[in-house]
């Protein structure tokens, strides 16, 4: 049994309304799980290894509930388009390149290096429609000790033919990838407009057979929603088109990215079936989609975390997603609906940790029994003339911390660096 | 006469609709002014000094038309408030500390170091209501070769008394600061709610006597606008309350920050009198103010640049302001007014360079005769698997470049580093 402690200023959420702070304290990791926070270590722990991080901040690893690894190559580019044009002109063009395993290796090495270096410890990731390249990505992440669900993307209409070829290889990809330790497969119908009924049935069968979770996109963009209405005239709302195939929560753990325009009925079903929202504020701004009603989801108790949605989002930093989530909720309050208050910092931090972490189980907090994901933040380069308390230093991180300031990272109790 | 050239990939705007790119080219600086861009240097320049920046990007220095230097200390903090509460609870509390010159020195050293290291070469800066501390800030910037207008802040009502004490010292501050080379004084009535008629008259007199420019805030927040209506019942619109004292453009060069809710009449007067808008998108999101109609201002030919508005904005990066300007204009298009198209990357780059630069004269472009402000960007750490052209590399900078990636900086022909 492995046991050790980190020492520093410890911050985490138990709930969305407050941030727990333990200044100059120890957090104990016992066999990969959180095992208490102490100002002074009790006698029984007197001989355990201590990692002393001095004046640094120690927080739960951040969780990214939605990003596209192959799109990392063109982050920050071609941002003058809306969703459907952006998919056709940027995304599908780039993703076709991943049929070439050498190109895929080069691109994924860059992505893996950067996400491992940052504050994110868990992610739900879209690959491409290529089983080999997706498996390669999974192996690369697994080897680094990064913890993720990764999906080979299924699609078979309204997109380039070369991205529709490998759907029949999905089961083999599942079998091959299921042997990995830290990275697990997740079923990934891209979104309704590119998935035929036959494809959805196939995915549904695989879901039942292998009991896998599902990730997809939902109610992101007005043009997309109109298109789904035409394609699925018998579905009462967008989410119903997934639910029809048992791919919308319930016994199938499900993440839906965006939910900018979810109707009352859609939200009701999400609530009933524990569908997770991946809130992706930067993406929703960059593609002119809108702003999701995060306050409403919080009030209704919808499960939710943050997503960078690279490359409709430009950055894989979940700190940046926290800042954008607060900023966009303020703009939505001001411009759209003053009955839904902006989200506060504690709520953004909650979403980035425990909120999204719940999709992985007991993840995203330092409460006893939670899986031990921790990152150590060195904010000493963000100078200030006045005294700041720990909570203030944490708040600044949302706006000012870059990936270079992560000093150490632990995932499920294993030190990544 | 000093003459030299920089070599690299040169990008700049002549107008807002296109970005000029000269790959692997030379830009010549002759006596502090731009003197031609050449693929091959002509014979007459064969002996001049060359700074060869290889594969790096060379762009005009960025211009920040609105920021508060003393607020840099609390950037990224206390963001859960709207304007008036934020001023009372955060800003005025912090700014009172600048009566203590030792505190001011400590704080301004941090600010000056960071702004000098970044891509900004010109700025219009608010100090505090303290003439000595403001003069110190000006001297520190001047010594580094940074080019700026800096204002001692005038206010005499609706704020802590200690910030109202030094208005009578404004003229002496003007005289003392006017001897500086790179940094010049600018009259700075904070905003109408904290300036009495008497104070405005005093500022108006100083404006006429010293022929100084003016900076202030305008139509930022709905609560503030209502307050101005009550305080100035005889002003037809907010801007008229400045115009009444000759402090709203015309013969008095003027920057007004925000203009989120400017009325048609206000915009008309701004146009007629060449008032510059400092568009501060991040600030307007953080304080739940709203989104300024940037497209409308562009269509009407209103003079405009970008402002970081630290610390209502968290970052002094004008690259970040470019990204936020695009993102917010997209959200405004989607949520408020679909007759006003989102701004494109070329327009954001224009605002960050030539748009704001115009307040300083022929500044912000590499056209012949423009003052030679240039920054060299090393984007090599933003890895990518595919080939990117120079314009794509520049677009990524808006989203991905931090201050660490600035390799060299020239202001008015002098190398800063």
PDB file of N, CA and C in Angstrom, chain A residues 73-80 82 97 103 106-107 110 113 222 261 282 284-286 288-291 314 320 324 327 330-331 333-336 344-345 382-386 388 392 395-396 399-400, chain B residues 73-80 82 97 103 106-107 110 113 222 261 282 284-286 288-291 314 320 324 327 330-331 333-336 344-345 382-386 388 392 395-396 399-400:
ATOM      1  N   UNK A  73      -4.371  20.812 -33.580  1.00  0.00           N
ATOM      2  CA  UNK A  73      -3.442  21.314 -34.613  1.00  0.00           C
ATOM      3  C   UNK A  73      -3.851  22.679 -35.150  1.00  0.00           C
ATOM      4  N   UNK A  74      -5.151  22.952 -35.211  1.00  0.00           N
ATOM      5  CA  UNK A  74      -5.565  24.239 -35.795  1.00  0.00           C
ATOM      6  C   UNK A  74      -6.271  25.142 -34.785  1.00  0.00           C
ATOM      7  N   UNK A  75      -5.920  24.977 -33.521  1.00  0.00           N
ATOM      8  CA  UNK A  75      -6.479  25.880 -32.494  1.00  0.00           C
ATOM      9  C   UNK A  75      -6.094  27.325 -32.809  1.00  0.00           C
ATOM     10  N   UNK A  76      -7.052  28.232 -32.608  1.00  0.00           N
ATOM     11  CA  UNK A  76      -6.787  29.650 -32.861  1.00  0.00           C
ATOM     12  C   UNK A  76      -6.796  30.039 -34.327  1.00  0.00           C
ATOM     13  N   UNK A  77      -7.255  29.144 -35.178  1.00  0.00           N
ATOM     14  CA  UNK A  77      -7.261  29.437 -36.619  1.00  0.00           C
ATOM     15  C   UNK A  77      -8.660  29.346 -37.213  1.00  0.00           C
ATOM     16  N   UNK A  78      -8.922  30.155 -38.226  1.00  0.00           N
ATOM     17  CA  UNK A  78     -10.161  30.025 -38.993  1.00  0.00           C
ATOM     18  C   UNK A  78     -11.400  30.276 -38.157  1.00  0.00           C
ATOM     19  N   UNK A  79     -11.321  31.272 -37.312  1.00  0.00           N
ATOM     20  CA  UNK A  79     -12.386  31.505 -36.333  1.00  0.00           C
ATOM     21  C   UNK A  79     -13.502  32.397 -36.859  1.00  0.00           C
ATOM     22  N   UNK A  80     -13.456  32.795 -38.096  1.00  0.00           N
ATOM     23  CA  UNK A  80     -14.465  33.716 -38.615  1.00  0.00           C
ATOM     24  C   UNK A  80     -15.686  32.994 -39.193  1.00  0.00           C
ATOM     25  N   UNK A  82     -19.261  30.150 -38.664  1.00  0.00           N
ATOM     26  CA  UNK A  82     -20.194  29.481 -37.751  1.00  0.00           C
ATOM     27  C   UNK A  82     -20.050  27.964 -37.875  1.00  0.00           C
ATOM     28  N   UNK A  97      -6.753  14.014 -42.441  1.00  0.00           N
ATOM     29  CA  UNK A  97      -5.306  13.763 -42.455  1.00  0.00           C
ATOM     30  C   UNK A  97      -4.898  12.623 -41.520  1.00  0.00           C
ATOM     31  N   UNK A 103       1.294  11.373 -39.797  1.00  0.00           N
ATOM     32  CA  UNK A 103       0.771  12.709 -39.476  1.00  0.00           C
ATOM     33  C   UNK A 103       0.085  12.678 -38.097  1.00  0.00           C
ATOM     34  N   UNK A 106       2.602  12.715 -35.265  1.00  0.00           N
ATOM     35  CA  UNK A 106       3.206  14.047 -35.098  1.00  0.00           C
ATOM     36  C   UNK A 106       2.235  14.994 -34.381  1.00  0.00           C
ATOM     37  N   UNK A 107       0.996  14.982 -34.821  1.00  0.00           N
ATOM     38  CA  UNK A 107      -0.001  15.886 -34.240  1.00  0.00           C
ATOM     39  C   UNK A 107      -0.325  15.505 -32.802  1.00  0.00           C
ATOM     40  N   UNK A 110       2.184  16.427 -30.036  1.00  0.00           N
ATOM     41  CA  UNK A 110       2.077  17.826 -29.587  1.00  0.00           C
ATOM     42  C   UNK A 110       0.935  17.967 -28.592  1.00  0.00           C
ATOM     43  N   UNK A 113       1.700  16.101 -25.190  1.00  0.00           N
ATOM     44  CA  UNK A 113       2.705  16.826 -24.398  1.00  0.00           C
ATOM     45  C   UNK A 113       2.069  18.020 -23.688  1.00  0.00           C
ATOM     46  N   UNK A 222     -28.137  27.347 -33.659  1.00  0.00           N
ATOM     47  CA  UNK A 222     -29.520  27.411 -34.170  1.00  0.00           C
ATOM     48  C   UNK A 222     -29.676  26.727 -35.525  1.00  0.00           C
ATOM     49  N   UNK A 261     -29.126  25.691 -26.346  1.00  0.00           N
ATOM     50  CA  UNK A 261     -30.536  25.966 -26.636  1.00  0.00           C
ATOM     51  C   UNK A 261     -31.437  24.805 -26.234  1.00  0.00           C
ATOM     52  N   UNK A 282     -16.028  29.120 -24.353  1.00  0.00           N
ATOM     53  CA  UNK A 282     -15.212  29.766 -25.383  1.00  0.00           C
ATOM     54  C   UNK A 282     -15.628  29.323 -26.773  1.00  0.00           C
ATOM     55  N   UNK A 284     -18.542  28.308 -27.699  1.00  0.00           N
ATOM     56  CA  UNK A 284     -19.854  28.879 -28.016  1.00  0.00           C
ATOM     57  C   UNK A 284     -19.750  30.346 -28.428  1.00  0.00           C
ATOM     58  N   UNK A 285     -18.714  31.036 -27.941  1.00  0.00           N
ATOM     59  CA  UNK A 285     -18.456  32.403 -28.396  1.00  0.00           C
ATOM     60  C   UNK A 285     -17.772  32.391 -29.759  1.00  0.00           C
ATOM     61  N   UNK A 286     -16.727  31.591 -29.897  1.00  0.00           N
ATOM     62  CA  UNK A 286     -15.947  31.600 -31.147  1.00  0.00           C
ATOM     63  C   UNK A 286     -16.784  31.234 -32.363  1.00  0.00           C
ATOM     64  N   UNK A 288     -19.960  31.730 -32.612  1.00  0.00           N
ATOM     65  CA  UNK A 288     -21.179  32.557 -32.601  1.00  0.00           C
ATOM     66  C   UNK A 288     -22.415  31.761 -32.233  1.00  0.00           C
ATOM     67  N   UNK A 289     -22.254  30.748 -31.391  1.00  0.00           N
ATOM     68  CA  UNK A 289     -23.394  29.895 -31.067  1.00  0.00           C
ATOM     69  C   UNK A 289     -24.333  30.559 -30.067  1.00  0.00           C
ATOM     70  N   UNK A 290     -23.754  31.137 -29.025  1.00  0.00           N
ATOM     71  CA  UNK A 290     -24.570  31.745 -27.974  1.00  0.00           C
ATOM     72  C   UNK A 290     -23.959  31.431 -26.619  1.00  0.00           C
ATOM     73  N   UNK A 291     -24.779  31.488 -25.573  1.00  0.00           N
ATOM     74  CA  UNK A 291     -24.298  31.234 -24.211  1.00  0.00           C
ATOM     75  C   UNK A 291     -25.283  30.293 -23.524  1.00  0.00           C
ATOM     76  N   UNK A 314      -9.971  27.750 -28.295  1.00  0.00           N
ATOM     77  CA  UNK A 314      -8.573  27.870 -28.727  1.00  0.00           C
ATOM     78  C   UNK A 314      -7.592  27.292 -27.723  1.00  0.00           C
ATOM     79  N   UNK A 320      -8.796  28.815 -18.117  1.00  0.00           N
ATOM     80  CA  UNK A 320      -9.372  29.761 -19.076  1.00  0.00           C
ATOM     81  C   UNK A 320     -10.869  29.496 -19.255  1.00  0.00           C
ATOM     82  N   UNK A 324     -13.928  32.146 -18.779  1.00  0.00           N
ATOM     83  CA  UNK A 324     -14.923  32.360 -19.829  1.00  0.00           C
ATOM     84  C   UNK A 324     -16.322  31.996 -19.337  1.00  0.00           C
ATOM     85  N   UNK A 327     -17.442  34.983 -17.345  1.00  0.00           N
ATOM     86  CA  UNK A 327     -17.673  36.146 -18.205  1.00  0.00           C
ATOM     87  C   UNK A 327     -18.926  35.967 -19.057  1.00  0.00           C
ATOM     88  N   UNK A 330     -22.129  36.281 -17.152  1.00  0.00           N
ATOM     89  CA  UNK A 330     -22.438  37.691 -16.876  1.00  0.00           C
ATOM     90  C   UNK A 330     -23.070  38.353 -18.094  1.00  0.00           C
ATOM     91  N   UNK A 331     -22.530  38.074 -19.269  1.00  0.00           N
ATOM     92  CA  UNK A 331     -23.092  38.665 -20.493  1.00  0.00           C
ATOM     93  C   UNK A 331     -24.498  38.132 -20.748  1.00  0.00           C
ATOM     94  N   UNK A 333     -26.625  37.099 -18.467  1.00  0.00           N
ATOM     95  CA  UNK A 333     -27.480  37.777 -17.485  1.00  0.00           C
ATOM     96  C   UNK A 333     -27.856  39.165 -17.994  1.00  0.00           C
ATOM     97  N   UNK A 334     -26.858  39.898 -18.458  1.00  0.00           N
ATOM     98  CA  UNK A 334     -27.077  41.279 -18.893  1.00  0.00           C
ATOM     99  C   UNK A 334     -27.910  41.362 -20.169  1.00  0.00           C
ATOM    100  N   UNK A 335     -27.601  40.487 -21.133  1.00  0.00           N
ATOM    101  CA  UNK A 335     -28.161  40.653 -22.478  1.00  0.00           C
ATOM    102  C   UNK A 335     -29.385  39.793 -22.759  1.00  0.00           C
ATOM    103  N   UNK A 336     -29.556  38.703 -22.003  1.00  0.00           N
ATOM    104  CA  UNK A 336     -30.613  37.743 -22.366  1.00  0.00           C
ATOM    105  C   UNK A 336     -31.662  37.554 -21.277  1.00  0.00           C
ATOM    106  N   UNK A 344     -20.612  32.536  -9.937  1.00  0.00           N
ATOM    107  CA  UNK A 344     -19.539  33.065  -9.098  1.00  0.00           C
ATOM    108  C   UNK A 344     -18.286  32.220  -9.282  1.00  0.00           C
ATOM    109  N   UNK A 345     -17.192  32.754  -8.734  1.00  0.00           N
ATOM    110  CA  UNK A 345     -15.936  32.018  -8.866  1.00  0.00           C
ATOM    111  C   UNK A 345     -16.029  30.615  -8.260  1.00  0.00           C
ATOM    112  N   UNK A 382       3.241  35.645 -10.782  1.00  0.00           N
ATOM    113  CA  UNK A 382       2.206  36.683 -10.861  1.00  0.00           C
ATOM    114  C   UNK A 382       2.385  37.585  -9.648  1.00  0.00           C
ATOM    115  N   UNK A 383       3.241  38.570  -9.819  1.00  0.00           N
ATOM    116  CA  UNK A 383       3.648  39.379  -8.664  1.00  0.00           C
ATOM    117  C   UNK A 383       2.539  40.318  -8.217  1.00  0.00           C
ATOM    118  N   UNK A 384       2.600  40.704  -6.940  1.00  0.00           N
ATOM    119  CA  UNK A 384       1.604  41.626  -6.387  1.00  0.00           C
ATOM    120  C   UNK A 384       2.230  42.364  -5.215  1.00  0.00           C
ATOM    121  N   UNK A 385       1.860  43.636  -5.031  1.00  0.00           N
ATOM    122  CA  UNK A 385       2.481  44.417  -3.961  1.00  0.00           C
ATOM    123  C   UNK A 385       1.823  44.193  -2.603  1.00  0.00           C
ATOM    124  N   UNK A 386       0.582  43.755  -2.607  1.00  0.00           N
ATOM    125  CA  UNK A 386      -0.176  43.626  -1.358  1.00  0.00           C
ATOM    126  C   UNK A 386      -0.208  42.166  -0.912  1.00  0.00           C
ATOM    127  N   UNK A 388      -2.039  38.722  -0.222  1.00  0.00           N
ATOM    128  CA  UNK A 388      -3.229  38.042  -0.741  1.00  0.00           C
ATOM    129  C   UNK A 388      -3.439  36.775   0.070  1.00  0.00           C
ATOM    130  N   UNK A 392      -7.859  34.261  -2.604  1.00  0.00           N
ATOM    131  CA  UNK A 392      -7.608  35.275  -3.634  1.00  0.00           C
ATOM    132  C   UNK A 392      -6.595  34.769  -4.659  1.00  0.00           C
ATOM    133  N   UNK A 395      -8.388  32.523  -6.984  1.00  0.00           N
ATOM    134  CA  UNK A 395      -9.266  33.225  -7.929  1.00  0.00           C
ATOM    135  C   UNK A 395      -8.450  33.777  -9.103  1.00  0.00           C
ATOM    136  N   UNK A 396      -7.284  34.366  -8.797  1.00  0.00           N
ATOM    137  CA  UNK A 396      -6.453  34.906  -9.872  1.00  0.00           C
ATOM    138  C   UNK A 396      -6.046  33.849 -10.900  1.00  0.00           C
ATOM    139  N   UNK A 399      -7.818  33.539 -14.188  1.00  0.00           N
ATOM    140  CA  UNK A 399      -7.559  34.536 -15.218  1.00  0.00           C
ATOM    141  C   UNK A 399      -6.104  34.545 -15.685  1.00  0.00           C
ATOM    142  N   UNK A 400      -5.201  34.156 -14.808  1.00  0.00           N
ATOM    143  CA  UNK A 400      -3.792  34.488 -15.069  1.00  0.00           C
ATOM    144  C   UNK A 400      -2.818  33.310 -15.146  1.00  0.00           C
TER     145      UNK A 400
ATOM    146  N   UNK B  73      -2.393  45.692  -9.523  1.00  0.00           N
ATOM    147  CA  UNK B  73      -2.147  44.908  -8.302  1.00  0.00           C
ATOM    148  C   UNK B  73      -3.258  43.899  -8.024  1.00  0.00           C
ATOM    149  N   UNK B  74      -4.496  44.243  -8.375  1.00  0.00           N
ATOM    150  CA  UNK B  74      -5.587  43.305  -8.043  1.00  0.00           C
ATOM    151  C   UNK B  74      -6.282  42.736  -9.274  1.00  0.00           C
ATOM    152  N   UNK B  75      -5.514  42.640 -10.352  1.00  0.00           N
ATOM    153  CA  UNK B  75      -6.080  42.008 -11.553  1.00  0.00           C
ATOM    154  C   UNK B  75      -6.495  40.557 -11.246  1.00  0.00           C
ATOM    155  N   UNK B  76      -7.631  40.181 -11.816  1.00  0.00           N
ATOM    156  CA  UNK B  76      -8.101  38.805 -11.609  1.00  0.00           C
ATOM    157  C   UNK B  76      -8.745  38.563 -10.250  1.00  0.00           C
ATOM    158  N   UNK B  77      -8.999  39.622  -9.515  1.00  0.00           N
ATOM    159  CA  UNK B  77      -9.575  39.470  -8.165  1.00  0.00           C
ATOM    160  C   UNK B  77     -10.901  40.213  -8.025  1.00  0.00           C
ATOM    161  N   UNK B  78     -11.773  39.671  -7.201  1.00  0.00           N
ATOM    162  CA  UNK B  78     -13.004  40.383  -6.836  1.00  0.00           C
ATOM    163  C   UNK B  78     -13.894  40.647  -8.031  1.00  0.00           C
ATOM    164  N   UNK B  79     -14.017  39.663  -8.893  1.00  0.00           N
ATOM    165  CA  UNK B  79     -14.721  39.856 -10.155  1.00  0.00           C
ATOM    166  C   UNK B  79     -16.214  39.582 -10.062  1.00  0.00           C
ATOM    167  N   UNK B  80     -16.717  39.315  -8.877  1.00  0.00           N
ATOM    168  CA  UNK B  80     -18.136  38.966  -8.768  1.00  0.00           C
ATOM    169  C   UNK B  80     -19.036  40.187  -8.540  1.00  0.00           C
ATOM    170  N   UNK B  82     -20.622  44.280  -9.944  1.00  0.00           N
ATOM    171  CA  UNK B  82     -20.837  45.229 -11.041  1.00  0.00           C
ATOM    172  C   UNK B  82     -20.071  46.533 -10.779  1.00  0.00           C
ATOM    173  N   UNK B  97      -4.109  53.472  -1.357  1.00  0.00           N
ATOM    174  CA  UNK B  97      -2.773  53.060  -0.879  1.00  0.00           C
ATOM    175  C   UNK B  97      -1.646  53.837  -1.558  1.00  0.00           C
ATOM    176  N   UNK B 103       4.666  52.091  -1.228  1.00  0.00           N
ATOM    177  CA  UNK B 103       3.731  51.107  -1.793  1.00  0.00           C
ATOM    178  C   UNK B 103       3.594  51.323  -3.301  1.00  0.00           C
ATOM    179  N   UNK B 106       6.570  49.972  -5.227  1.00  0.00           N
ATOM    180  CA  UNK B 106       6.533  48.502  -5.286  1.00  0.00           C
ATOM    181  C   UNK B 106       5.517  48.023  -6.328  1.00  0.00           C
ATOM    182  N   UNK B 107       4.342  48.635  -6.306  1.00  0.00           N
ATOM    183  CA  UNK B 107       3.273  48.220  -7.222  1.00  0.00           C
ATOM    184  C   UNK B 107       3.613  48.598  -8.668  1.00  0.00           C
ATOM    185  N   UNK B 110       6.163  46.457 -10.571  1.00  0.00           N
ATOM    186  CA  UNK B 110       5.591  45.219 -11.131  1.00  0.00           C
ATOM    187  C   UNK B 110       4.856  45.523 -12.437  1.00  0.00           C
ATOM    188  N   UNK B 113       7.373  46.584 -15.315  1.00  0.00           N
ATOM    189  CA  UNK B 113       8.133  45.443 -15.815  1.00  0.00           C
ATOM    190  C   UNK B 113       7.284  44.607 -16.776  1.00  0.00           C
ATOM    191  N   UNK B 222     -25.365  50.323 -17.190  1.00  0.00           N
ATOM    192  CA  UNK B 222     -26.710  50.907 -17.128  1.00  0.00           C
ATOM    193  C   UNK B 222     -26.953  51.680 -15.834  1.00  0.00           C
ATOM    194  N   UNK B 261     -23.234  51.697 -24.296  1.00  0.00           N
ATOM    195  CA  UNK B 261     -24.636  52.090 -24.491  1.00  0.00           C
ATOM    196  C   UNK B 261     -24.764  53.493 -25.075  1.00  0.00           C
ATOM    197  N   UNK B 282     -13.081  42.731 -22.465  1.00  0.00           N
ATOM    198  CA  UNK B 282     -12.993  41.858 -21.287  1.00  0.00           C
ATOM    199  C   UNK B 282     -13.580  42.550 -20.065  1.00  0.00           C
ATOM    200  N   UNK B 284     -15.874  44.802 -19.993  1.00  0.00           N
ATOM    201  CA  UNK B 284     -17.328  44.892 -20.130  1.00  0.00           C
ATOM    202  C   UNK B 284     -18.016  43.562 -19.822  1.00  0.00           C
ATOM    203  N   UNK B 285     -17.291  42.464 -20.022  1.00  0.00           N
ATOM    204  CA  UNK B 285     -17.823  41.157 -19.612  1.00  0.00           C
ATOM    205  C   UNK B 285     -17.654  40.963 -18.108  1.00  0.00           C
ATOM    206  N   UNK B 286     -16.450  41.222 -17.594  1.00  0.00           N
ATOM    207  CA  UNK B 286     -16.188  40.960 -16.170  1.00  0.00           C
ATOM    208  C   UNK B 286     -17.115  41.744 -15.247  1.00  0.00           C
ATOM    209  N   UNK B 288     -20.085  42.734 -16.002  1.00  0.00           N
ATOM    210  CA  UNK B 288     -21.473  42.518 -16.444  1.00  0.00           C
ATOM    211  C   UNK B 288     -22.054  43.755 -17.112  1.00  0.00           C
ATOM    212  N   UNK B 289     -21.216  44.537 -17.799  1.00  0.00           N
ATOM    213  CA  UNK B 289     -21.699  45.782 -18.395  1.00  0.00           C
ATOM    214  C   UNK B 289     -22.478  45.526 -19.678  1.00  0.00           C
ATOM    215  N   UNK B 290     -21.933  44.672 -20.543  1.00  0.00           N
ATOM    216  CA  UNK B 290     -22.568  44.406 -21.829  1.00  0.00           C
ATOM    217  C   UNK B 290     -21.502  44.325 -22.912  1.00  0.00           C
ATOM    218  N   UNK B 291     -21.898  44.565 -24.157  1.00  0.00           N
ATOM    219  CA  UNK B 291     -20.972  44.478 -25.283  1.00  0.00           C
ATOM    220  C   UNK B 291     -21.172  45.700 -26.170  1.00  0.00           C
ATOM    221  N   UNK B 314      -8.572  41.574 -16.797  1.00  0.00           N
ATOM    222  CA  UNK B 314      -7.587  40.881 -15.955  1.00  0.00           C
ATOM    223  C   UNK B 314      -6.193  40.887 -16.556  1.00  0.00           C
ATOM    224  N   UNK B 320      -4.957  39.358 -26.166  1.00  0.00           N
ATOM    225  CA  UNK B 320      -6.148  38.823 -25.498  1.00  0.00           C
ATOM    226  C   UNK B 320      -7.351  39.731 -25.766  1.00  0.00           C
ATOM    227  N   UNK B 324     -10.936  38.672 -27.333  1.00  0.00           N
ATOM    228  CA  UNK B 324     -12.195  39.006 -26.654  1.00  0.00           C
ATOM    229  C   UNK B 324     -13.069  39.909 -27.525  1.00  0.00           C
ATOM    230  N   UNK B 327     -14.736  37.594 -29.971  1.00  0.00           N
ATOM    231  CA  UNK B 327     -15.700  36.708 -29.304  1.00  0.00           C
ATOM    232  C   UNK B 327     -16.947  37.486 -28.866  1.00  0.00           C
ATOM    233  N   UNK B 330     -19.216  38.484 -31.667  1.00  0.00           N
ATOM    234  CA  UNK B 330     -20.006  37.342 -32.136  1.00  0.00           C
ATOM    235  C   UNK B 330     -21.212  37.113 -31.223  1.00  0.00           C
ATOM    236  N   UNK B 331     -20.973  37.200 -29.927  1.00  0.00           N
ATOM    237  CA  UNK B 331     -22.085  37.006 -28.984  1.00  0.00           C
ATOM    238  C   UNK B 331     -23.118  38.120 -29.136  1.00  0.00           C
ATOM    239  N   UNK B 333     -23.749  39.811 -31.869  1.00  0.00           N
ATOM    240  CA  UNK B 333     -24.472  39.524 -33.104  1.00  0.00           C
ATOM    241  C   UNK B 333     -25.551  38.476 -32.843  1.00  0.00           C
ATOM    242  N   UNK B 334     -25.188  37.419 -32.156  1.00  0.00           N
ATOM    243  CA  UNK B 334     -26.109  36.311 -31.914  1.00  0.00           C
ATOM    244  C   UNK B 334     -27.247  36.693 -30.949  1.00  0.00           C
ATOM    245  N   UNK B 335     -26.900  37.435 -29.892  1.00  0.00           N
ATOM    246  CA  UNK B 335     -27.855  37.628 -28.794  1.00  0.00           C
ATOM    247  C   UNK B 335     -28.597  38.944 -28.836  1.00  0.00           C
ATOM    248  N   UNK B 336     -28.027  39.953 -29.530  1.00  0.00           N
ATOM    249  CA  UNK B 336     -28.602  41.294 -29.438  1.00  0.00           C
ATOM    250  C   UNK B 336     -29.077  41.855 -30.773  1.00  0.00           C
ATOM    251  N   UNK B 344     -14.074  40.651 -37.824  1.00  0.00           N
ATOM    252  CA  UNK B 344     -13.156  39.627 -38.327  1.00  0.00           C
ATOM    253  C   UNK B 344     -11.774  39.830 -37.705  1.00  0.00           C
ATOM    254  N   UNK B 345     -10.918  38.845 -37.918  1.00  0.00           N
ATOM    255  CA  UNK B 345      -9.572  38.947 -37.361  1.00  0.00           C
ATOM    256  C   UNK B 345      -8.830  40.183 -37.860  1.00  0.00           C
ATOM    257  N   UNK B 382       4.435  27.395 -29.952  1.00  0.00           N
ATOM    258  CA  UNK B 382       3.074  26.929 -30.265  1.00  0.00           C
ATOM    259  C   UNK B 382       3.192  25.956 -31.428  1.00  0.00           C
ATOM    260  N   UNK B 383       3.444  24.704 -31.081  1.00  0.00           N
ATOM    261  CA  UNK B 383       3.776  23.717 -32.115  1.00  0.00           C
ATOM    262  C   UNK B 383       2.550  23.338 -32.949  1.00  0.00           C
ATOM    263  N   UNK B 384       2.832  22.881 -34.166  1.00  0.00           N
ATOM    264  CA  UNK B 384       1.760  22.450 -35.058  1.00  0.00           C
ATOM    265  C   UNK B 384       2.318  21.431 -36.038  1.00  0.00           C
ATOM    266  N   UNK B 385       1.487  20.416 -36.402  1.00  0.00           N
ATOM    267  CA  UNK B 385       1.994  19.367 -37.291  1.00  0.00           C
ATOM    268  C   UNK B 385       1.958  19.757 -38.764  1.00  0.00           C
ATOM    269  N   UNK B 386       1.109  20.706 -39.126  1.00  0.00           N
ATOM    270  CA  UNK B 386       0.908  21.079 -40.524  1.00  0.00           C
ATOM    271  C   UNK B 386       1.655  22.368 -40.851  1.00  0.00           C
ATOM    272  N   UNK B 388       1.835  26.182 -41.798  1.00  0.00           N
ATOM    273  CA  UNK B 388       0.976  27.357 -41.622  1.00  0.00           C
ATOM    274  C   UNK B 388       1.602  28.526 -42.356  1.00  0.00           C
ATOM    275  N   UNK B 392      -1.834  32.924 -41.000  1.00  0.00           N
ATOM    276  CA  UNK B 392      -2.397  31.977 -40.025  1.00  0.00           C
ATOM    277  C   UNK B 392      -1.634  32.044 -38.711  1.00  0.00           C
ATOM    278  N   UNK B 395      -2.849  35.032 -36.891  1.00  0.00           N
ATOM    279  CA  UNK B 395      -4.182  34.860 -36.309  1.00  0.00           C
ATOM    280  C   UNK B 395      -4.099  34.082 -34.986  1.00  0.00           C
ATOM    281  N   UNK B 396      -3.275  33.043 -34.962  1.00  0.00           N
ATOM    282  CA  UNK B 396      -3.139  32.258 -33.720  1.00  0.00           C
ATOM    283  C   UNK B 396      -2.651  33.099 -32.547  1.00  0.00           C
ATOM    284  N   UNK B 399      -5.009  34.395 -29.945  1.00  0.00           N
ATOM    285  CA  UNK B 399      -5.544  33.468 -28.956  1.00  0.00           C
ATOM    286  C   UNK B 399      -4.464  32.846 -28.075  1.00  0.00           C
ATOM    287  N   UNK B 400      -3.264  32.734 -28.607  1.00  0.00           N
ATOM    288  CA  UNK B 400      -2.297  31.837 -27.949  1.00  0.00           C
ATOM    289  C   UNK B 400      -0.997  32.468 -27.490  1.00  0.00           C
TER     290      UNK B 400
END
